[in-house]
Amino acid sequence: MESTYADMTLDQLFGEHPHAREFFSALGLSSLPEGQTLGRTVAALDEELLLDVGIERQDLLGQFCDYMAGIERLRNQQQALVSSVTVLGGRDKSGNPENFRLELRPGEVTCIVGPTGSGKSRFLADIEWLAQGDSPTGRTVLINGAAPDLARRYAVEQKLVAQLSQNMNFVMDLSAEEFIRLHAESRMVADPAAITATILELANSLAGEQFTPVTPVTALSGGQSRALMIADVACLSSSPIVLIDEIENAGIDRKRALSLLADQDKIVLMSTHDPILALMGQQRLIFKNGGVSSIRSTSPAERANLTLFEEMDARLTAVRHALRNGEEIAGEF
Amino acid sequence: MRLITVAGPPSSGKTAIICKTAEALQADGVSVGVIKFDCLSSGDQVLYERRGIPARTGLSGNLCPDHFYVSNIEECLDWGLQSNFDLLISESAGLCNRCAPHIKDVCAVCVIDNLSGVETPRKIGPMLKMADIVVITKGDIVSQAEREVFVHRIRQVNSSAVIIHVNGLTGQGGHELGRLLRDAAAVDSLQGKLLRFSMPAALCSYCLGQRRIGADFQMGNVKKMELG
Ligand SMILES: Nc1nc2c(ncn2[C@@H]2O[C@H](COP(=O)(O)OP(=O)(O)OP(=O)(O)O)[C@@H](O)[C@H]2O)c(=O)[nH]1
Ligand SMILES: [Mg+2]
Ligand SMILES: [Zn+2]
Ligand SMILES: [Zn+2]
C-alpha cells in the first residue's frame, strides 16, 4: 500500500482520493507541488518545514497510509451490524447477585429509572466498556449473542454509545447547515448535501418553532438544539446505541423524537425521572443500591395511563401558553 | 516503575483526568506519583496531595517549561524510583505548541478538550501528533456531532494513537485510561533516551536541538529543581 501511494503523483492521489488532501493540510503541508510522485515530494521536503510542522520525514508516508486505511474503513462502514446487545447481571453495591439477562434490540426504547447514585452511570459504562465480568459490577456484555472482540474497547471510531444530555450545547461557530455538513463529511457519507437537508427537515419537524439552515447553531433555542441533536444522532452517528439523559418538556415533540431514533434502528436507552418519558419505553430498568433491582415491560394498563398523562400534560402546556399571553387562568383548560 | 508523560494545552483537564485515573489505579492497589511542570505558578500539587497522590512541582520561570522539563526529568524519575511508585506521571502544560515532553519508548499522553475548537488539533504540534494515547475531555458539554468531528480531526494528525474520552468531572473513562497506563513500558533510567521530537528556540542545549537526556548533554541555561 505504502509503495502504491508513494508512486502516485499528488495530482493523481488527490484526484482519486479527495480526502488525501486534508491529511496534508491538517499537518500544515498545504502548498505541495502536485506534479511529482508522493515519494519524491516527501524526499524533497525542506528540513526546516518538517521541523516547523513537527513531523519526521521517515514517519510521514506510514502515517499517511494509516490515515488512508482509516478512511477506507469508515467509507466501507465496516461497523459490523449490531442486532442485539445482551447484558448479564452482576452484583449490586452490597454484593447481592442481580440475576437478570437483558436483551436490547435496535428500534426499542428502554428507560432507566432510579435516584442519582443508584448505579445508572455504571450500567452505561459497563456497556461502553463491553464488560466481561471485569468491571466493578461483574456484569457481562454480549454483542449479537456472543463475547465481543475486546479490541473494540479502545476503538473510538466504533464507539457503541452516542450520548445526548441536557447539559450539552453546540459550541461551534457555524450555521445549522454548515455544522451538519461538517459532521456528514467527517463521517464520509456519499452525499453530504442530501443528508444535511434531510436532517434539517427532520429537526424542524421535531422542533416547536422552525429554524432556517442559516441560523447559527449557537443561536438555536433549547428545543431546537435538542431537535437538531436528535435528528443528527439518528441519521449520522456511527454508534448503534443512543443514550439520552432526559428530554426537556419544551419546544420539542418527544414522542416523535423517540420514534425517529427507533426508526433509524438505534437501540435507545433513556435515563429519566419524567413519568411520561418513562412509560414511552417498551421496558424499564429500576436501579437501587448500584444494581438493577427489577425490569418491567410497559403493560397495557400503563399504556392507557400514558394516554391520560399526556392529556394532563397537554392541559398544563395550554396553561403555560396562556400565562405567557397574559390571559386569566380561569375556566376550562 | 512505569513513566507516563502527560501534556496538553493549559486548562485542558490534565490534572482532572490524572486525579480520576490515579484514584481508579489506587483502588486496584497501584501506587501513583505526579510531577507537575509549569511556568510561573501552579496549584496542582495541592490538588494531588489532597487526594493522597504524592506530588512535586517544577517551575521553569522564564524558560520554556518543556526545556526545563527535559533538564529535570531524570532526577524526577529517581524521585519516583526512591518513592517506590508503580507509576510516575509527569504533567506539563504545552505552552508553545511546538515543544513536547514525549520521549521515545516512554508512554506519551496528550490531553485535549472538546471546547478548544475543531481547529485546535491542527495547531498543536508534536505533543499531539506523536502521542500514543490522546485523551479527550469535556465531552459532557458539547454535542455528539462535535465529539465525532473532533475525533476525526485528531485522527487526521495522529493516525495511530488510541483515542479515549475521559470526563474530568465524573471520572467516566478514568478506569479505562488506567488500564492503558498500567500496560505502559517500565523505565528504570532515561540516560541516553531520545525526545520524540527536537525542541526549537535557543537558551540551552535542548534549544539548540539536542535530544539526548543526561547531565553530559545539558549545557547553557540549565536550571535544576528542588525535589526534597
Ligand atoms: N465539564 C467538564 N469540565 C472539565 C472536564 N475536565 C476538566 N474540567 C474542568 O476544566 C478546568 C481545568 O481543568 P484542569 O484539570 O485544572 O486542567 P489542566 O490541564 O490540568 O490545567 P493546567 O494544569 O492549569 O494547564 C477545571 O475547572 C476542571 O474542573 C470535563 O471532562 N468536563
Ligand atoms: Mg493541571
Ligand atoms: Zn517551547
Ligand atoms: Zn532550552
XYZ file of C-alpha atoms and ligand atoms in Angstrom:
596
model
C 0.000 0.000 0.000
C 2.766 2.381 1.048
C 4.541 1.953 -2.272
C 1.335 2.315 -4.327
C 0.668 5.720 -2.828
C 4.336 6.702 -2.982
C 4.404 6.078 -6.736
C 1.352 8.207 -7.482
C 1.709 11.873 -8.332
C -0.090 14.231 -5.969
C -2.465 15.178 -8.818
C -3.475 11.548 -9.204
C -3.648 10.979 -5.497
C -5.870 13.982 -4.766
C -7.990 13.212 -7.833
C -8.673 9.621 -6.802
C -8.766 10.219 -3.045
C -10.089 13.687 -2.254
C -9.590 13.111 1.466
C -5.858 12.701 0.956
C -5.536 16.452 0.558
C -6.971 17.001 4.033
C -4.242 14.906 5.592
C -1.539 17.211 4.279
C -3.364 20.436 5.007
C -4.129 19.261 8.549
C -0.407 18.721 9.055
C 0.352 22.196 7.747
C 1.698 20.970 4.392
C -0.919 22.528 2.149
C 1.049 24.005 -0.733
C 2.916 20.963 -2.010
C 3.875 20.820 -5.710
C 1.435 18.377 -7.319
C 3.302 17.127 -10.393
C 5.742 14.767 -8.644
C 5.154 11.403 -7.039
C 4.374 11.418 -3.347
C 7.593 9.542 -2.608
C 9.719 12.179 -4.355
C 7.747 15.039 -2.833
C 8.308 13.706 0.655
C 12.001 13.109 -0.021
C 12.376 16.684 -1.247
C 10.545 18.356 1.645
C 12.576 21.051 3.310
C 14.050 20.019 6.671
C 13.039 23.366 8.175
C 9.445 22.882 7.063
C 9.317 19.416 8.634
C 10.660 20.851 11.869
C 8.070 23.595 11.752
C 5.124 21.263 11.311
C 6.566 18.781 13.768
C 6.837 15.512 11.892
C 9.699 13.238 10.925
C 10.294 12.556 7.254
C 10.511 8.784 7.700
C 7.161 8.686 9.532
C 5.217 10.723 7.030
C 4.412 8.024 4.460
C 3.486 5.465 7.101
C 1.160 7.899 8.838
C -0.426 8.788 5.543
C -1.112 5.103 4.803
C -2.618 4.585 8.277
C -4.818 7.588 7.699
C -5.971 6.343 4.291
C -6.699 2.888 5.716
C -8.830 4.532 8.409
C -10.741 6.498 5.785
C -11.366 3.305 3.813
C -12.710 1.559 6.894
C -15.066 4.449 7.554
C -16.216 4.549 3.982
C -16.946 0.825 3.838
C -18.869 1.194 7.084
C -17.101 -1.882 8.396
C -19.011 -1.254 11.563
C -20.410 -4.783 11.830
C -24.166 -4.592 12.299
C -25.293 -4.799 15.899
C -28.516 -6.795 16.020
C -28.589 -7.209 19.783
C -26.781 -6.216 22.955
C -27.175 -8.583 25.889
C -26.355 -7.642 29.468
C -25.921 -10.422 32.039
C -26.410 -9.306 35.624
C -23.529 -8.992 38.069
C -23.947 -7.739 41.629
C -25.073 -4.576 43.419
C -23.048 -2.478 45.871
C -23.644 -4.946 48.714
C -22.575 -7.888 46.596
C -26.086 -9.313 46.061
C -26.442 -11.009 42.670
C -28.645 -9.196 40.154
C -29.859 -12.303 38.329
C -31.027 -10.884 35.044
C -30.472 -11.329 31.362
C -31.434 -8.231 29.402
C -31.741 -8.091 25.617
C -31.539 -4.707 23.896
C -32.562 -4.625 20.244
C -32.478 -1.944 17.534
C -35.699 0.046 17.341
C -36.538 -0.451 21.030
C -36.630 2.152 23.774
C -35.520 1.090 27.265
C -35.926 3.523 30.140
C -33.692 3.737 33.153
C -35.121 4.957 36.435
C -33.698 5.367 39.910
C -32.222 8.097 42.086
C -28.792 9.645 41.406
C -26.057 7.393 42.687
C -28.170 4.253 42.220
C -25.806 2.838 39.594
C -27.225 4.144 36.317
C -23.947 5.616 35.070
C -22.005 2.481 35.947
C -24.518 0.399 33.979
C -23.937 2.518 30.884
C -20.189 2.461 31.472
C -20.363 -1.356 31.570
C -21.971 -1.366 28.132
C -19.394 1.070 26.734
C -16.543 -0.915 28.237
C -18.009 -4.207 26.963
C -17.622 -5.540 30.474
C -16.646 -9.206 30.643
C -17.016 -9.708 34.354
C -14.024 -7.378 34.765
C -15.761 -4.186 35.884
C -16.711 -3.342 39.500
C -20.234 -4.762 38.961
C -19.118 -8.064 37.454
C -21.597 -7.718 34.588
C -21.062 -9.279 31.164
C -21.994 -7.691 27.837
C -22.552 -9.723 24.662
C -22.866 -8.337 21.151
C -25.069 -10.324 18.761
C -25.244 -13.034 21.405
C -21.501 -13.634 21.644
C -18.487 -12.288 23.532
C -17.275 -9.213 21.592
C -13.824 -8.561 20.193
C -12.190 -6.653 23.034
C -10.044 -4.603 20.648
C -13.238 -2.648 20.251
C -12.857 -1.216 23.753
C -10.311 1.288 22.570
C -11.553 1.742 19.002
C -13.029 5.230 19.254
C -14.408 5.108 15.717
C -16.517 2.113 16.741
C -17.891 3.595 19.911
C -21.039 1.721 20.899
C -22.816 4.566 22.656
C -23.716 8.050 21.443
C -24.850 10.420 24.174
C -27.346 13.224 24.427
C -27.895 15.112 27.638
C -29.452 18.336 28.823
C -26.044 19.832 29.627
C -24.857 19.508 26.070
C -24.713 22.585 23.899
C -23.390 23.440 20.490
C -20.158 25.390 20.766
C -19.125 25.659 17.121
C -19.414 28.949 15.362
C -21.293 27.629 12.297
C -24.757 27.762 10.783
C -27.004 24.728 11.222
C -26.390 23.704 7.628
C -22.606 24.150 7.736
C -22.492 22.305 11.012
C -24.368 19.203 9.861
C -22.436 19.189 6.635
C -19.161 19.204 8.518
C -20.338 16.224 10.526
C -21.511 14.418 7.372
C -18.154 14.998 5.702
C -16.238 13.679 8.665
C -18.429 10.547 8.503
C -17.517 10.090 4.808
C -21.125 9.793 3.701
C -21.670 9.585 -0.054
C -23.948 12.613 -0.401
C -23.377 15.122 2.418
C -25.710 17.741 0.920
C -28.657 15.359 0.760
C -28.260 14.012 4.275
C -27.823 17.557 5.606
C -31.123 18.603 4.037
C -32.860 15.520 5.479
C -31.533 16.186 8.973
C -32.545 19.854 8.956
C -36.025 18.890 7.786
C -36.393 16.208 10.464
C -35.131 18.560 13.158
C -37.668 21.166 12.116
C -40.435 18.588 12.225
C -39.492 17.851 15.860
C -38.966 21.439 16.986
C -41.907 23.547 18.094
C -40.552 26.614 16.360
C -38.921 26.439 12.949
C -35.328 27.475 12.256
C -33.581 28.093 8.947
C -30.422 26.423 7.605
C -28.511 29.690 8.099
C -29.352 30.024 11.798
C -26.115 29.752 13.812
C -26.235 26.585 15.926
C -25.332 28.619 18.999
C -28.461 30.770 18.469
C -30.920 27.842 18.475
C -33.421 27.657 21.337
C -33.230 24.770 23.814
C -35.912 22.794 21.988
C -34.408 23.475 18.570
C -30.926 22.437 19.717
C -32.267 19.211 21.171
C -34.251 18.538 17.980
C -31.173 19.086 15.817
C -29.008 16.902 18.078
C -31.552 14.087 17.943
C -32.026 14.233 14.166
C -28.245 14.334 13.720
C -27.582 11.388 16.047
C -30.363 9.390 14.377
C -29.008 9.872 10.866
C -25.266 10.414 11.200
C -23.841 8.969 14.372
C -21.933 5.727 13.898
C -22.962 4.371 17.290
C -25.753 1.776 17.399
C -26.817 2.735 20.928
C -28.118 6.188 21.831
C -28.170 7.175 25.463
C -30.467 10.049 26.337
C -30.438 11.795 29.674
C -33.959 13.285 29.848
C -35.587 15.281 27.070
C -36.917 18.540 28.434
C -40.606 19.051 28.012
C -40.440 22.256 25.999
C -40.111 23.107 22.347
C -39.771 19.522 21.121
C -42.118 16.680 20.223
C -40.688 13.998 22.482
C -42.731 11.105 21.143
C -41.675 11.773 17.561
C -38.090 12.279 18.646
C -38.042 8.793 20.155
C -39.704 7.184 17.184
C -37.243 8.888 14.850
C -34.371 7.226 16.715
C -36.204 3.906 16.749
C -36.955 4.168 13.022
C -33.252 4.598 12.364
C -32.707 1.279 14.169
C -30.991 2.791 17.180
C -31.033 0.973 20.489
C -32.377 3.746 22.706
C -31.576 3.957 26.419
C -33.199 6.832 28.237
C -32.492 7.871 31.778
C -35.450 9.825 33.128
C -37.490 10.969 36.136
C -40.408 12.030 33.942
C -43.384 9.617 34.134
C -44.450 10.297 30.547
C -40.997 9.545 29.146
C -40.611 6.512 31.412
C -43.826 4.988 30.055
C -42.930 5.732 26.436
C -40.355 2.931 26.520
C -41.094 -0.736 25.844
C -39.426 -1.646 29.123
C -37.709 -0.013 32.044
C -34.890 -0.880 34.379
C -35.255 0.094 38.014
C -31.962 0.863 39.801
C -31.263 0.557 43.519
C -28.056 0.337 45.522
C -25.770 0.134 42.495
C -27.705 -2.649 40.796
C -30.720 -3.395 38.620
C -33.402 -4.296 41.170
C -36.104 -5.125 38.624
C -37.025 -4.988 34.949
C -40.574 -4.173 33.868
C -42.246 -4.244 30.451
C -44.682 -1.415 29.927
C -48.089 -3.102 30.461
C -51.326 -2.328 28.549
C -52.694 -0.701 31.715
C -49.641 1.544 31.879
C -50.082 2.458 28.224
C -53.639 3.508 28.954
C -52.339 5.669 31.788
C -49.730 7.157 29.492
C -52.515 8.480 27.261
C -54.115 10.026 30.336
C -50.847 11.620 31.480
C -50.288 13.012 28.013
C -53.691 14.699 28.145
C -52.840 16.180 31.553
C -49.548 17.350 30.129
C -51.263 18.991 27.155
C -53.529 20.865 29.548
C -50.590 22.150 31.564
C -48.902 23.211 28.343
C -52.012 25.179 27.428
C -51.869 26.909 30.814
C -48.226 27.841 30.283
C -49.112 29.238 26.916
C -51.980 31.283 28.353
C -49.711 32.613 31.111
C -47.217 33.802 28.540
C -50.010 35.531 26.594
C -51.186 37.396 29.681
C -54.534 35.610 29.857
C -56.532 34.958 33.000
C -56.134 31.324 34.071
C -59.832 30.641 34.635
C -62.438 28.257 33.233
C -61.618 25.201 31.117
C -58.067 24.225 30.391
C 8.338 1.724 37.537
C 6.265 2.931 34.640
C 6.667 6.505 33.445
C 3.938 8.421 31.630
C 4.321 11.893 30.122
C 1.038 13.798 30.062
C 0.940 17.013 28.059
C -1.790 19.253 26.747
C -2.863 22.870 26.356
C -3.460 24.894 29.547
C -6.738 24.046 31.309
C -7.482 21.124 29.009
C -8.170 18.898 32.021
C -4.803 17.216 32.612
C -4.945 17.418 36.400
C -8.592 16.391 36.449
C -8.068 13.219 34.418
C -4.820 12.315 36.188
C -6.641 12.560 39.529
C -9.544 10.378 38.370
C -7.250 7.837 36.776
C -4.939 7.742 39.783
C -7.930 7.142 42.053
C -9.040 4.207 39.883
C -5.482 2.821 39.899
C -5.044 3.272 43.630
C -8.277 1.350 44.172
C -6.594 -1.531 42.342
C -3.519 -1.228 44.552
C -1.295 0.636 42.075
C 0.718 3.481 43.668
C 0.990 6.701 41.668
C 3.137 9.842 41.981
C 2.960 13.014 39.927
C 5.452 15.688 38.875
C 3.932 18.927 37.644
C 5.873 21.271 35.354
C 4.669 24.820 34.852
C 5.989 28.319 34.200
C 5.146 30.713 36.968
C 2.838 29.079 39.460
C 0.681 26.019 39.851
C -1.824 24.889 42.435
C -1.894 21.381 41.038
C 0.411 19.873 43.675
C -2.145 20.774 46.355
C -4.931 19.214 44.279
C -2.969 15.978 44.003
C -1.901 15.828 47.620
C -5.450 16.457 48.788
C -6.353 13.195 47.044
C -3.473 11.340 48.609
C -1.332 11.422 45.464
C 2.293 12.380 46.272
C 3.376 15.250 44.004
C 6.242 17.644 43.274
C 6.294 20.870 41.270
C 8.937 22.309 38.966
C 8.569 25.937 37.889
C 10.536 26.992 34.843
C 10.209 30.764 35.256
C 11.427 32.442 32.101
C 12.418 29.210 30.364
C 10.165 27.186 28.113
C 8.644 24.681 30.567
C 9.337 21.792 28.220
C 13.021 22.697 28.026
C 13.074 22.909 31.795
C 11.291 19.572 31.943
C 13.854 17.716 29.899
C 16.677 19.033 32.061
C 14.963 17.686 35.162
C 13.095 14.555 34.194
C 15.956 12.180 35.087
C 16.035 13.453 38.666
C 12.252 13.187 38.777
C 12.485 9.570 37.683
C 14.939 8.955 40.541
C 12.493 10.539 42.973
C 9.802 8.206 41.698
C 12.059 5.165 41.991
C 13.087 6.085 45.538
C 9.440 6.610 46.465
C 8.653 3.124 45.143
C 5.811 4.237 42.905
C 4.387 1.743 40.446
C 3.594 4.630 38.141
C 5.097 8.115 37.812
C 3.173 10.658 35.782
C 4.626 13.955 34.583
C 2.117 16.706 33.855
C 3.210 19.627 31.726
C 1.228 22.343 30.017
C 2.188 22.687 26.384
C 2.606 26.406 26.218
C 4.324 26.978 22.918
C 2.520 24.224 20.961
C 5.865 23.396 19.478
C 7.763 21.623 22.237
C 6.615 18.256 23.517
C 7.828 16.332 26.576
C 7.327 12.974 24.866
C 10.262 10.572 24.982
C 10.832 7.572 22.733
C 9.797 4.294 24.418
C 8.048 6.181 27.237
C 4.237 6.185 27.173
C 3.075 9.569 25.849
C -0.367 11.040 26.536
C -1.881 14.223 25.110
C -4.966 15.743 26.758
C -7.136 17.977 24.614
C -10.622 19.291 25.275
C -13.714 19.454 23.120
C -14.229 23.122 23.923
C -10.957 24.201 22.384
C -12.470 24.102 18.895
C -12.146 21.805 15.895
C -9.142 23.679 14.521
C -7.077 23.009 17.636
C -5.826 19.544 16.658
C -4.167 21.158 13.647
C -2.492 23.811 15.739
C -0.915 21.538 18.307
C 2.421 20.148 17.232
C 4.350 17.004 18.225
C 2.683 16.985 21.640
C -0.435 15.641 19.878
C 0.995 14.203 16.681
C 3.460 11.943 18.479
C 1.299 10.852 21.411
C 0.469 7.167 21.975
C -2.771 7.992 23.757
C -4.989 11.019 23.129
C -7.439 11.796 25.922
C -10.407 13.995 25.046
C -12.133 15.837 27.899
C -15.243 17.991 28.349
C -17.392 15.795 26.127
C -20.181 16.263 28.656
C -20.929 19.787 27.492
C -20.790 19.584 23.691
C -22.964 17.720 21.199
C -22.355 14.195 19.916
C -21.723 15.666 16.456
C -18.975 17.905 17.795
C -17.389 14.991 19.626
C -17.353 12.922 16.439
C -15.936 15.738 14.303
C -13.286 16.375 16.949
C -12.189 12.723 16.923
C -11.970 12.846 13.143
C -9.778 15.951 13.276
C -7.462 14.292 15.761
C -7.233 11.214 13.555
C -6.086 13.400 10.696
C -2.965 14.422 12.575
C -2.355 11.229 14.551
C -3.465 8.112 12.745
C -2.148 5.558 15.205
C -2.906 6.806 18.733
C -5.532 5.250 20.964
C -8.151 7.975 21.384
C -10.205 7.835 24.565
C -12.854 10.079 26.134
C -12.464 10.801 29.835
C -14.725 13.072 31.826
C -12.579 15.061 34.243
C -15.531 15.823 36.498
C -17.266 12.455 36.864
C -14.228 10.319 36.124
C -16.090 8.350 33.450
C -13.394 6.716 31.321
C -10.733 7.053 34.051
C -10.826 3.357 34.860
C -10.342 2.556 31.160
C -7.436 5.002 30.835
C -5.914 3.430 33.945
C -5.893 0.033 32.215
C -3.889 1.509 29.366
C -1.390 3.223 31.656
C -0.799 0.036 33.636
C 0.392 -1.573 30.424
C 2.932 1.188 29.713
C 6.577 0.175 29.391
C 8.687 0.098 32.556
C 11.506 2.672 32.643
C 14.381 2.492 35.098
C 16.700 5.018 33.514
C 16.400 7.767 30.951
C 20.117 8.023 30.307
C 20.615 8.443 26.572
C 16.946 8.142 25.662
C 15.689 10.413 22.904
C 12.990 13.011 22.857
C 10.425 12.135 20.208
C 10.950 15.485 18.573
C 13.502 18.249 18.916
C 12.639 21.474 20.731
C 13.470 24.668 18.863
C 14.440 28.199 20.073
C 17.643 28.904 21.896
C 18.551 29.009 25.559
C 20.073 25.654 26.449
C 21.476 22.643 24.596
C 17.941 21.354 24.090
C 17.010 24.681 22.494
C 19.787 24.002 20.039
C 18.286 20.706 19.020
C 19.886 18.280 21.484
C 17.665 15.248 22.029
C 19.762 13.114 24.325
C 18.906 13.078 28.009
C 21.564 13.104 30.722
C 23.788 15.573 32.600
C 26.528 15.228 29.966
C 24.293 16.705 27.328
C 22.938 19.691 29.279
C 24.656 22.977 28.527
C 23.935 26.675 28.768
C 20.952 27.861 30.751
C 20.065 24.768 32.779
C 18.012 25.131 35.932
C 17.598 22.355 38.483
C 14.620 21.858 40.749
C 14.482 21.065 44.471
C 12.869 17.693 44.985
C 13.325 17.447 48.744
N -17.276 19.976 32.141
C -16.043 19.460 32.263
N -15.091 20.174 32.867
C -13.865 19.638 32.995
C -13.566 18.344 32.484
N -12.261 18.079 32.740
C -11.771 19.168 33.387
N -12.736 20.112 33.554
C -12.587 21.433 34.199
O -11.680 22.203 33.444
C -10.893 23.031 34.300
C -9.406 22.824 34.054
O -9.052 21.505 34.436
P -7.594 21.121 34.951
O -7.589 19.670 35.207
O -7.143 22.016 36.019
O -6.762 21.443 33.632
P -5.177 21.327 33.420
O -4.973 20.894 32.020
O -4.555 20.498 34.469
O -4.752 22.851 33.592
P -3.277 23.445 33.820
O -2.503 22.485 34.659
O -3.507 24.741 34.520
O -2.697 23.648 32.458
C -11.314 22.685 35.712
O -12.241 23.644 36.142
C -11.961 21.324 35.567
O -12.937 21.096 36.540
C -14.614 17.610 31.826
O -14.457 16.475 31.345
N -15.834 18.228 31.753
Mg -3.061 20.956 35.811
Zn 8.812 25.514 23.815
Zn 16.128 25.048 26.136
